[in-house]
Coordinates of C-alpha atoms in Angstrom, one line a residue:
Q25 CA 188.7 50.5 73.7
V26 CA 189.5 53.8 75.0
Q27 CA 187.4 56.7 75.4
L28 CA 188.3 60.4 76.2
V29 CA 185.3 62.7 77.5
E30 CA 185.9 66.3 77.9
S31 CA 183.6 68.9 80.0
G32 CA 183.3 72.2 81.0
G33 CA 182.6 74.4 77.6
G34 CA 180.3 77.1 77.4
L35 CA 179.6 80.7 76.6
V36 CA 181.6 83.4 78.6
Q37 CA 182.7 87.0 78.6
P38 CA 185.5 88.8 77.1
G39 CA 187.9 88.8 79.8
G40 CA 186.2 85.6 81.7
S41 CA 187.9 82.7 83.1
L42 CA 186.7 78.9 81.9
T43 CA 188.4 75.2 82.9
L44 CA 187.7 72.7 80.6
S45 CA 188.5 68.8 82.0
C46 CA 188.9 66.0 80.3
A47 CA 188.8 62.3 81.4
A48 CA 190.2 58.8 79.7
S49 CA 188.8 55.5 80.4
G50 CA 189.2 52.1 79.4
S51 CA 192.1 49.3 79.3
I52 CA 195.0 52.1 78.9
S53 CA 198.8 50.8 79.8
S54 CA 200.3 54.1 79.4
I55 CA 199.9 57.8 78.6
Y56 CA 202.7 59.6 77.3
I57 CA 201.3 62.9 76.3
M58 CA 198.0 65.0 77.1
G59 CA 196.7 68.0 75.0
W60 CA 194.4 70.4 73.8
Y61 CA 193.5 71.7 70.4
R62 CA 191.0 73.5 69.1
Q63 CA 189.0 74.5 65.8
A64 CA 187.3 78.0 65.3
P65 CA 184.7 78.0 62.3
G66 CA 186.1 77.9 59.1
K67 CA 190.0 77.3 60.3
Q68 CA 191.8 73.7 60.8
R69 CA 192.6 72.3 63.9
E70 CA 195.2 73.8 65.9
L71 CA 197.0 73.4 68.8
V72 CA 196.5 74.8 71.9
T73 CA 198.9 73.1 74.5
T74 CA 200.4 69.5 75.5
I75 CA 201.8 67.8 78.4
T76 CA 203.9 64.6 78.9
S77 CA 204.0 62.2 81.1
V78 CA 206.8 63.7 82.7
G79 CA 205.2 67.4 83.2
D80 CA 207.0 69.2 80.2
T81 CA 204.5 71.4 78.8
K82 CA 204.1 73.3 75.6
Y83 CA 202.0 76.2 74.8
A84 CA 200.9 77.6 71.4
D85 CA 201.7 81.8 71.4
F86 CA 198.6 82.9 71.4
V87 CA 197.5 81.3 74.5
K88 CA 200.7 81.9 76.4
G89 CA 200.5 83.6 79.5
R90 CA 196.8 83.2 79.8
F91 CA 195.9 78.9 79.5
T92 CA 197.7 76.7 81.9
I93 CA 197.1 72.6 81.2
S94 CA 197.4 70.4 84.2
R95 CA 197.3 66.6 84.7
A96 CA 196.3 64.2 87.4
A97 CA 197.8 61.3 85.6
A98 CA 196.8 58.8 88.1
E99 CA 193.3 59.4 87.0
S100 CA 194.0 59.6 83.6
K101 CA 192.4 63.7 83.2
V102 CA 194.0 66.6 81.8
Y103 CA 192.6 70.2 82.5
L104 CA 193.0 73.3 81.0
Q105 CA 192.3 76.4 82.9
M106 CA 191.6 79.4 80.4
N107 CA 191.9 82.7 81.8
S108 CA 191.8 86.5 79.6
L109 CA 189.6 85.0 77.0
K110 CA 189.1 86.9 73.8
P111 CA 186.3 86.6 70.8
E112 CA 189.2 84.9 68.9
D113 CA 189.3 81.8 71.2
T114 CA 186.4 80.8 70.3
A115 CA 186.4 77.5 69.3
V116 CA 185.6 73.5 69.8
Y117 CA 188.4 72.5 71.9
Y118 CA 189.5 68.6 71.7
C119 CA 190.9 66.7 74.2
Y120 CA 194.3 64.8 73.0
M121 CA 196.0 62.1 74.4
Y122 CA 198.7 60.0 73.1
L123 CA 198.9 56.5 74.6
S124 CA 199.1 52.8 75.1
V125 CA 196.7 50.4 75.2
G126 CA 199.2 46.8 75.9
S127 CA 202.1 47.2 73.7
R128 CA 199.8 49.2 70.8
A129 CA 200.5 53.2 70.9
L130 CA 197.8 55.3 69.2
E131 CA 196.4 58.9 69.3
H132 CA 193.1 59.3 70.5
W133 CA 190.6 62.3 70.7
G134 CA 187.5 63.4 72.8
Q135 CA 184.3 64.4 70.9
G136 CA 185.2 68.3 71.5
T137 CA 184.0 70.8 73.6
L138 CA 182.1 74.1 72.6
V139 CA 184.0 77.4 74.4
T140 CA 181.9 80.4 73.3
V141 CA 183.7 83.8 74.2
S142 CA 181.2 86.7 73.7
S143 CA 179.2 89.7 75.5

């Protein structure tokens, strides 16, 4: 069984920074994609950013230049550095990994961590 655990959420003022972390545990064979999604109140979950096993990254337009994804693959960890935060970044942020356990590849999600951007 695989578990993803996020940390680092909280309250931050507009213009501030925050770093989210996510660690995966369990009998993981390979991790193909790591990423972050978010869901604001009353809205659908949306992609924020992803990073592949070879380091290719993708960012949503609304975070380009402000957020940076990184990974410590050997430790099954992924990070999200968020700078220049705006009130509209307020959301529950979910860690995502597409990984294999043995020969079976599945999507896995963390429980979510709340980020609130407010003065």
